[in-house]
Coordinates of C-alpha atoms in Angstrom, one line a residue:
X3 CA -6.5 49.1 -35.2
X4 CA -10.0 47.6 -34.9
X5 CA -10.6 44.7 -37.5
X6 CA -12.0 46.9 -40.4
X7 CA -8.3 48.7 -40.1
X8 CA -6.6 44.9 -40.0
X9 CA -8.3 43.7 -42.2
X10 CA -7.8 46.6 -45.0
X11 CA -4.3 46.1 -44.0
X12 CA -2.1 45.5 -46.6
X13 CA 0.9 43.7 -44.7
X14 CA -1.7 41.2 -43.4
X15 CA -3.6 40.2 -45.9
X16 CA -0.7 39.7 -48.0
X17 CA 0.8 37.4 -45.2
X18 CA -2.8 35.5 -45.7
X19 CA -2.5 34.6 -49.3
X20 CA 0.0 31.3 -48.4
X21 CA 1.3 30.4 -52.2
X22 CA 1.7 26.6 -50.9
X23 CA -1.1 23.9 -51.7
X24 CA -2.7 21.9 -49.0
X25 CA -5.6 20.0 -48.9
X26 CA -8.0 23.0 -49.3
X27 CA -7.9 25.7 -52.4
X28 CA -6.2 28.9 -51.7
X29 CA -7.6 31.5 -50.8
X30 CA -7.4 34.8 -47.9
X31 CA -8.7 36.9 -45.7
X32 CA -10.3 39.5 -48.3
X33 CA -12.2 35.8 -49.2
X34 CA -13.3 34.6 -46.3
X35 CA -13.7 37.0 -43.7
X36 CA -17.5 36.8 -44.2
X37 CA -16.8 32.7 -42.2
X38 CA -14.4 32.9 -39.9
X39 CA -15.4 36.2 -38.6
X40 CA -18.9 34.2 -37.2
X41 CA -18.8 32.3 -33.9
X42 CA -20.9 29.6 -35.4
X43 CA -18.9 28.6 -38.0
X44 CA -15.7 27.9 -36.1
X45 CA -17.7 26.3 -33.6
X46 CA -18.7 23.7 -36.2
X47 CA -15.9 24.2 -38.6
X48 CA -14.1 21.2 -39.8
X49 CA -10.3 21.6 -39.6
X50 CA -8.4 19.7 -42.2
X51 CA -5.0 18.3 -40.6
X52 CA -1.8 20.2 -40.6
X53 CA 1.4 19.1 -43.9
X54 CA 4.1 18.1 -41.9
X55 CA 8.5 18.4 -42.2
X56 CA 11.2 18.9 -40.3
X57 CA 13.0 21.6 -41.0
X58 CA 16.9 21.0 -41.0
X59 CA 19.4 24.0 -41.5
X60 CA 22.8 24.6 -40.1
X61 CA 23.4 26.0 -36.6
X62 CA 27.3 27.1 -36.3
X63 CA 29.5 27.3 -33.1
X64 CA 33.1 27.5 -32.0
X65 CA 33.4 24.4 -30.0
X66 CA 31.2 22.1 -31.3
X67 CA 31.6 23.5 -35.3
X68 CA 28.6 23.2 -37.4
X69 CA 26.1 20.7 -36.7
X70 CA 22.1 19.7 -38.6
X71 CA 19.9 20.3 -36.4
X72 CA 15.6 19.9 -36.8
X73 CA 12.4 22.5 -36.3
X74 CA 8.9 19.8 -37.1
X75 CA 7.0 22.3 -39.0
X76 CA 3.6 22.1 -39.2
X77 CA 1.6 23.9 -41.8
X78 CA -3.1 25.0 -42.0
X79 CA -4.8 24.5 -45.2
X80 CA -5.5 27.8 -46.4
X81 CA -8.7 28.4 -44.6
X82 CA -7.3 27.1 -41.4
X83 CA -5.0 29.6 -41.3
X84 CA -6.9 32.5 -42.2
X85 CA -9.0 31.3 -39.6
X86 CA -5.9 31.1 -37.0
X87 CA -4.7 35.0 -38.0
X88 CA -7.9 36.5 -37.1
X89 CA -8.6 34.6 -33.9
X90 CA -4.7 36.1 -33.5
X91 CA -5.8 39.1 -34.1
X92 CA -7.9 39.3 -31.0
X93 CA -6.5 37.0 -28.4
X94 CA -3.6 40.1 -29.0
X95 CA -5.3 42.4 -28.9
X96 CA -6.6 41.2 -26.0
X97 CA -3.4 40.3 -25.0
X98 CA -1.3 43.2 -25.3
X99 CA -3.5 45.3 -23.9
X100 CA -2.8 43.1 -20.6
X101 CA 1.2 43.4 -20.7
X102 CA 0.2 47.7 -20.5
X103 CA -2.2 46.4 -17.2
X104 CA 0.7 44.3 -15.6
X105 CA 3.0 46.7 -16.5
X106 CA 5.2 43.7 -18.5
X107 CA 4.5 45.7 -22.3
X108 CA 8.8 45.3 -23.2
X109 CA 9.2 41.9 -21.7
X110 CA 8.0 39.7 -24.0
X111 CA 10.6 40.8 -27.5
X112 CA 9.0 38.0 -29.9
X113 CA 6.0 37.9 -32.3
X114 CA 4.4 41.0 -30.9
X115 CA 1.8 43.5 -32.6
X116 CA 2.3 46.3 -31.4
X117 CA 5.4 46.6 -29.6
X118 CA 7.2 48.3 -33.0
X119 CA 10.4 47.4 -32.5
X120 CA 13.4 45.6 -33.6
X121 CA 16.4 43.0 -31.8
X122 CA 18.5 45.4 -32.9
X123 CA 17.2 49.0 -30.9
X124 CA 16.5 46.0 -28.3
X125 CA 19.5 45.5 -27.2
X126 CA 20.5 48.1 -28.0
X127 CA 17.7 50.0 -24.7
X128 CA 20.1 46.1 -22.6
X129 CA 23.6 47.6 -24.1
X130 CA 22.9 50.6 -21.7
X131 CA 21.2 48.8 -19.0
X132 CA 24.8 47.4 -18.9
X133 CA 26.0 50.5 -19.3
X134 CA 24.7 52.2 -16.4
X135 CA 25.5 49.2 -14.5
X136 CA 28.4 48.7 -15.1
X137 CA 28.7 46.5 -11.8
X138 CA 25.7 43.1 -12.7
X139 CA 24.5 39.9 -12.8
X140 CA 23.4 39.0 -16.2
X141 CA 22.1 35.1 -16.7
X142 CA 21.2 34.1 -19.8
X143 CA 18.1 31.6 -19.5
X144 CA 16.7 28.4 -22.5
X145 CA 13.5 27.1 -22.4
X146 CA 13.6 23.3 -23.1
X147 CA 11.7 22.3 -26.3
X148 CA 9.6 25.6 -25.5
X149 CA 6.8 24.4 -28.5
X150 CA 6.7 21.3 -27.5
X151 CA 6.3 21.4 -24.0
X152 CA 3.3 23.6 -23.9
X153 CA 1.6 21.8 -21.1
X154 CA -2.3 22.0 -22.0
X155 CA -4.0 23.1 -18.8
X156 CA -1.9 25.5 -17.8
X157 CA -1.9 26.9 -21.8
X158 CA -6.6 26.6 -21.3
X159 CA -5.8 28.0 -18.2
X160 CA -3.7 31.3 -18.8
X161 CA -6.1 31.8 -22.4
X162 CA -9.4 31.0 -19.7
X163 CA -7.9 34.0 -17.5
X164 CA -6.9 36.7 -21.0
X165 CA -10.4 36.1 -21.5
X166 CA -11.7 36.9 -18.3
X167 CA -14.4 34.1 -18.9
X168 CA -14.6 30.9 -16.7
X169 CA -15.0 28.5 -20.1
X170 CA -13.5 29.5 -24.3
X171 CA -16.8 29.2 -25.5
X172 CA -17.2 27.1 -28.5
X173 CA -14.9 29.2 -31.1
X174 CA -12.4 29.1 -28.9
X175 CA -13.2 25.7 -27.9
X176 CA -12.4 24.8 -31.5
X177 CA -9.1 26.9 -31.8
X178 CA -8.3 25.8 -28.8
X179 CA -8.7 21.9 -29.2
X180 CA -7.3 22.2 -33.0
X181 CA -3.8 23.3 -31.6
X182 CA -3.3 21.3 -28.8
X183 CA -5.2 18.1 -30.1
X184 CA -4.3 18.9 -34.2
X185 CA -4.1 16.4 -36.7
X186 CA -1.2 16.2 -39.2
X187 CA -0.8 14.1 -42.6
X188 CA 2.9 13.7 -43.3
X189 CA 4.9 15.9 -46.3
X190 CA 6.9 12.9 -47.9
X191 CA 4.0 10.6 -47.5
X192 CA 1.7 13.7 -49.3
X193 CA 4.5 12.8 -52.3
X194 CA 4.7 9.7 -52.6
X195 CA 1.7 9.7 -53.0
X196 CA 1.9 12.3 -56.6
X197 CA 4.4 9.8 -57.8
X198 CA 7.3 12.7 -56.5
X199 CA 10.3 13.7 -55.4
X200 CA 10.7 15.7 -52.3
X201 CA 14.9 16.1 -52.7
X202 CA 14.0 17.2 -56.3
X203 CA 12.9 21.2 -56.4
X204 CA 11.2 20.5 -59.6
X205 CA 8.8 18.3 -58.1
X206 CA 8.7 21.2 -55.4
X207 CA 7.7 22.8 -57.6
X208 CA 5.1 20.7 -59.5
X209 CA 3.0 20.0 -56.3
X210 CA 2.9 23.5 -54.8
X211 CA 1.3 24.1 -58.9
X212 CA -1.2 22.2 -58.2
X213 CA -4.8 23.4 -57.3
X214 CA -4.4 20.3 -54.1
X215 CA -1.7 18.2 -53.1
X216 CA -4.7 15.2 -52.9
X217 CA -7.9 15.1 -55.3
X218 CA -10.5 15.1 -52.6
X219 CA -11.9 11.8 -53.9
X220 CA -7.9 10.6 -53.0
X221 CA -7.9 12.8 -49.7
X222 CA -10.6 9.9 -48.4
X223 CA -8.9 7.6 -50.1
X224 CA -6.1 7.3 -48.2
X225 CA -7.2 9.5 -44.7
X226 CA -5.8 6.5 -42.7
X227 CA -2.4 8.5 -43.5
X228 CA -3.5 10.9 -41.1
X229 CA -1.8 10.7 -38.0
X230 CA -3.3 12.8 -34.2
X231 CA -0.9 14.5 -31.5
X232 CA -2.4 13.8 -28.4
X233 CA -0.2 13.7 -25.7
X234 CA -1.0 16.4 -23.3
X235 CA 1.7 18.7 -23.7
X236 CA 2.9 19.8 -27.4
X237 CA 1.4 22.5 -29.6
X238 CA 2.0 22.6 -33.5
X239 CA 5.7 24.8 -34.9
X240 CA 4.0 26.9 -38.2
X241 CA 0.7 28.1 -37.6
X242 CA -0.5 32.0 -36.9
X243 CA -1.3 31.1 -34.1
X244 CA 0.9 29.3 -32.7
X245 CA 3.9 32.1 -31.8
X246 CA 0.1 34.4 -30.0
X247 CA -0.5 31.5 -27.8
X248 CA 2.6 31.2 -26.9
X249 CA 3.5 34.5 -24.9
X250 CA 0.2 33.8 -23.4
X251 CA 1.1 31.2 -22.1
X252 CA 3.8 33.0 -20.6
X253 CA 1.6 35.9 -19.2
X254 CA 2.1 35.2 -15.0
X255 CA 5.8 33.5 -15.6
X256 CA 7.1 37.0 -17.3
X257 CA 5.1 39.0 -14.9
X258 CA 6.0 37.2 -11.9
X259 CA 10.3 36.4 -12.8
X260 CA 9.5 40.6 -13.6
X261 CA 8.0 41.9 -10.5
X262 CA 11.3 40.4 -9.1
X263 CA 14.1 41.3 -11.1
X264 CA 12.7 45.0 -11.5
X265 CA 11.5 45.1 -7.2
X266 CA 16.5 44.5 -7.0
X267 CA 16.5 46.7 -9.5
X268 CA 17.4 45.1 -12.8
X269 CA 15.7 44.5 -15.5
X270 CA 14.2 41.2 -17.7
X271 CA 13.3 40.3 -21.7
X272 CA 11.9 37.4 -23.3
X273 CA 12.2 36.7 -27.3
X274 CA 9.5 33.2 -27.5
X275 CA 12.1 30.5 -24.9
X276 CA 15.8 32.8 -25.2
X277 CA 16.1 35.3 -21.9
X278 CA 18.0 37.7 -20.2
X279 CA 18.4 39.8 -16.3
X280 CA 20.4 41.1 -16.0
X281 CA 20.7 42.7 -11.2
X282 CA 23.5 45.5 -10.5
X283 CA 25.3 44.3 -7.3
X284 CA 24.6 47.9 -5.8
X285 CA 20.4 46.3 -5.2
X286 CA 21.4 42.5 -5.9
X287 CA 23.2 40.0 -4.5
X288 CA 24.2 35.8 -5.4
X289 CA 21.0 35.1 -3.6
X290 CA 19.1 36.6 -6.1
X291 CA 19.9 35.1 -8.7
X292 CA 19.6 31.9 -6.9
X293 CA 15.9 32.1 -5.5
X294 CA 15.5 33.2 -9.3
X295 CA 16.7 29.7 -10.5
X296 CA 14.9 28.5 -7.2
X297 CA 11.4 29.8 -9.2
X298 CA 12.4 28.2 -12.8
X299 CA 12.7 25.1 -10.9
X300 CA 9.0 26.0 -8.9
X301 CA 7.8 26.2 -12.7
X302 CA 9.8 22.6 -13.4
X303 CA 7.8 21.0 -10.8
X304 CA 4.7 22.0 -11.8
X305 CA 5.3 21.3 -15.1
X306 CA 5.0 24.1 -17.0
X307 CA 8.2 24.6 -18.2
X308 CA 12.2 24.2 -17.7
X309 CA 15.5 25.4 -18.1
X310 CA 17.3 24.1 -20.8
X311 CA 20.0 23.4 -18.2
X312 CA 24.0 24.0 -21.2
X313 CA 22.7 27.0 -22.0
X314 CA 21.7 28.7 -18.5
X315 CA 24.5 30.4 -17.8
X316 CA 25.4 33.6 -14.8
X317 CA 28.1 35.9 -15.4
X318 CA 29.7 38.3 -13.5
X319 CA 30.0 42.0 -14.9
X320 CA 32.5 44.4 -13.2
X321 CA 35.5 45.6 -14.5
X322 CA 34.9 45.9 -18.2
X323 CA 34.6 42.3 -17.9
X324 CA 32.1 39.1 -18.7
X325 CA 33.3 37.2 -16.0
X326 CA 31.3 33.4 -16.1
X327 CA 30.9 32.8 -12.4
X328 CA 27.7 29.6 -13.0
X329 CA 30.9 27.6 -11.1
X330 CA 29.0 28.5 -7.4
X331 CA 25.4 27.9 -8.0
X332 CA 24.3 24.3 -7.1
X333 CA 24.5 21.8 -9.4
X334 CA 27.3 24.1 -11.3
X335 CA 25.9 25.8 -14.6
X336 CA 27.7 26.1 -17.8
X337 CA 30.8 27.7 -17.1
X338 CA 31.7 27.1 -21.2
X339 CA 30.5 30.6 -22.6
X340 CA 32.8 33.4 -22.1
X341 CA 30.2 36.0 -23.6
X342 CA 27.0 37.7 -22.7
X343 CA 24.4 36.5 -26.3
X344 CA 20.6 36.7 -26.4
X345 CA 18.7 37.4 -30.1
X346 CA 22.2 37.2 -31.9
X347 CA 24.8 39.7 -30.4
X348 CA 27.9 38.9 -28.6
X349 CA 28.7 42.0 -25.4
X350 CA 32.2 40.6 -23.6
X351 CA 32.3 43.6 -21.1
X352 CA 33.6 46.3 -23.8
X353 CA 32.6 45.4 -27.5
X354 CA 29.9 44.5 -29.3
X355 CA 29.8 42.4 -31.9
X356 CA 26.9 39.9 -34.2
X357 CA 26.7 36.7 -32.9
X358 CA 29.5 34.7 -34.6
X359 CA 27.0 32.2 -35.7
X360 CA 25.2 34.4 -37.4
X361 CA 27.8 35.7 -39.2
X362 CA 29.5 31.9 -39.9
X363 CA 25.7 30.9 -41.6
X364 CA 25.4 34.0 -43.9
X365 CA 28.9 32.8 -45.5
X366 CA 27.4 29.2 -45.2
X367 CA 24.8 29.9 -47.4
X368 CA 26.6 32.5 -49.8
X369 CA 29.1 29.6 -50.8
X370 CA 26.4 27.3 -51.2
X371 CA 24.8 29.5 -53.4
X372 CA 28.5 30.7 -55.1
X373 CA 28.8 26.6 -55.3
X374 CA 25.1 25.9 -57.3
X375 CA 25.9 28.8 -60.3
X376 CA 29.4 27.9 -59.9
X377 CA 28.4 23.9 -60.9
X378 CA 26.4 24.5 -64.1
X379 CA 28.9 26.5 -65.9
X380 CA 29.7 23.1 -67.1
X381 CA 26.5 23.7 -69.6
X382 CA 28.1 27.5 -71.2
X383 CA 26.1 29.9 -70.0
X384 CA 29.0 31.0 -67.8
X385 CA 28.1 32.0 -64.0
X386 CA 24.5 32.8 -65.1
X387 CA 22.1 34.6 -61.6
X388 CA 25.8 35.4 -60.6
X389 CA 24.2 38.6 -60.4
X390 CA 21.0 37.3 -58.3
X391 CA 24.5 35.9 -56.1
X392 CA 26.1 39.5 -55.8
X393 CA 23.1 40.9 -54.9
X394 CA 21.7 38.8 -51.3
X395 CA 25.9 38.1 -51.1
X396 CA 27.7 40.8 -50.9
X397 CA 27.4 44.2 -50.4
X398 CA 26.6 46.3 -52.9
X399 CA 23.2 44.7 -52.7
X400 CA 22.2 46.5 -49.6
X401 CA 21.8 49.6 -51.7
X402 CA 18.9 47.4 -53.4
X403 CA 16.3 45.4 -52.1
X404 CA 18.9 44.5 -48.7
X405 CA 21.3 41.6 -47.9
X406 CA 22.8 41.0 -44.7
X407 CA 25.1 43.7 -45.2
X408 CA 21.8 45.9 -45.0
X409 CA 21.6 44.5 -41.6
X410 CA 25.2 44.9 -40.4
X411 CA 25.1 48.5 -41.2
X412 CA 21.6 48.9 -38.9
X413 CA 23.6 47.4 -36.8
X414 CA 26.3 49.8 -37.1
X415 CA 24.9 52.7 -36.8
X416 CA 23.0 51.6 -33.4
X417 CA 26.6 50.7 -32.3
X418 CA 28.9 53.4 -34.0
X419 CA 31.8 52.8 -31.4
X420 CA 31.7 49.2 -32.0
X421 CA 33.7 47.4 -35.0
X422 CA 30.5 45.7 -36.7
X423 CA 31.0 45.8 -40.3
X424 CA 32.9 42.6 -42.6
X425 CA 35.4 44.2 -45.0
X426 CA 33.6 44.3 -48.3
X427 CA 36.9 43.2 -50.2
X428 CA 37.9 40.3 -48.1
X429 CA 33.7 39.0 -49.0
X430 CA 34.1 39.9 -53.4
X431 CA 36.6 38.3 -53.4
X432 CA 35.1 35.2 -51.4
X433 CA 32.4 35.2 -53.0
X434 CA 35.5 34.7 -56.9
X435 CA 37.4 32.5 -55.3
X436 CA 34.4 29.9 -54.9
X437 CA 33.2 30.6 -58.4
X438 CA 36.3 30.0 -59.5
X439 CA 37.3 26.5 -57.8
X440 CA 34.1 25.3 -58.5
X441 CA 33.2 25.8 -61.8
X442 CA 32.6 22.6 -63.8
X443 CA 33.3 22.7 -67.7

């Protein structure tokens, strides 16, 4: 896709129309095209601070139960976001070309602009490979605090290599500097400065209805509240270019790991900070798995990348079963998990299911939504909003805009011989019981 076609793409344009309030006025790619496509403007551009907040979400695990996790999100001002979005496009054009050049076009799955695929079809490819090689070694890994530990110097080297320059041009350097040496303003503090409560929904609506989150005069008055990220590691999650740069960061690593894996008849796929490696026993040995672990250890020694020990597992696939063999390595790897889990799917050697935590998350959100509706029953308006509840969380909703059951249906079609679907009558009963048990009045 060339630049003109990119700017005319409706989905891309809509993505640039961000509804949140920030330090600047709202804009989009069409309105600011002339400005952001001039490298001189970007080289001299005065970026606003990111707005930073902690996104809390629940993670589910059969062994550990429900856990609250936090992820720090930083979102950019409207004009800054358009700049990041445009430069992400420019970098991705070169990145996609390099992937083909290095024969790793299918390795990175996440944040791709040219792969035109989804996790269902990607896992199906991996599943087919495992079926074709029933006796294999499988390795699952996760990188520790991936975005927070991105080494700035190494990222700069990879970006220069991708752009085929010895030194970043002024505009690219301005982007790089903003993403690595970024400053930010805490969202809770901005709520307080607006005399609003961040925990109240009406206050959230009120804040986002403003033209600016602070008036220009208040911005100058309180600018001492701005904080700066001074570490030589880490890029903000939430900007329009962060995911693209994270992929650029992994270029040489992906190339190196894939070359070794393919040479031993295997397959390597990475989704952001998660990866899977399958090595057939006919063309590899457990020593080859050990060599891969040592390669990752070398990345750690160079302060580039680190495997998360508790999420690194090695399995032996044989006789339609999956056996965790973490005890065979020194130091021992995690043996808690007994199935292969990757990009939302679980494989136990014979059957595929959607990961438990994905379904648990659906149940949690459904119950939370139903309770909220039931608690309003006392107002005498009945179960107001229940139509939206059924649309989002019942099997009936899959035929409209789509919901979790739409996804399950697509998974079921992809893996027709496996039991994927949740019994529909059970879901409808759960929704009705939740509404009945939690109503007030």
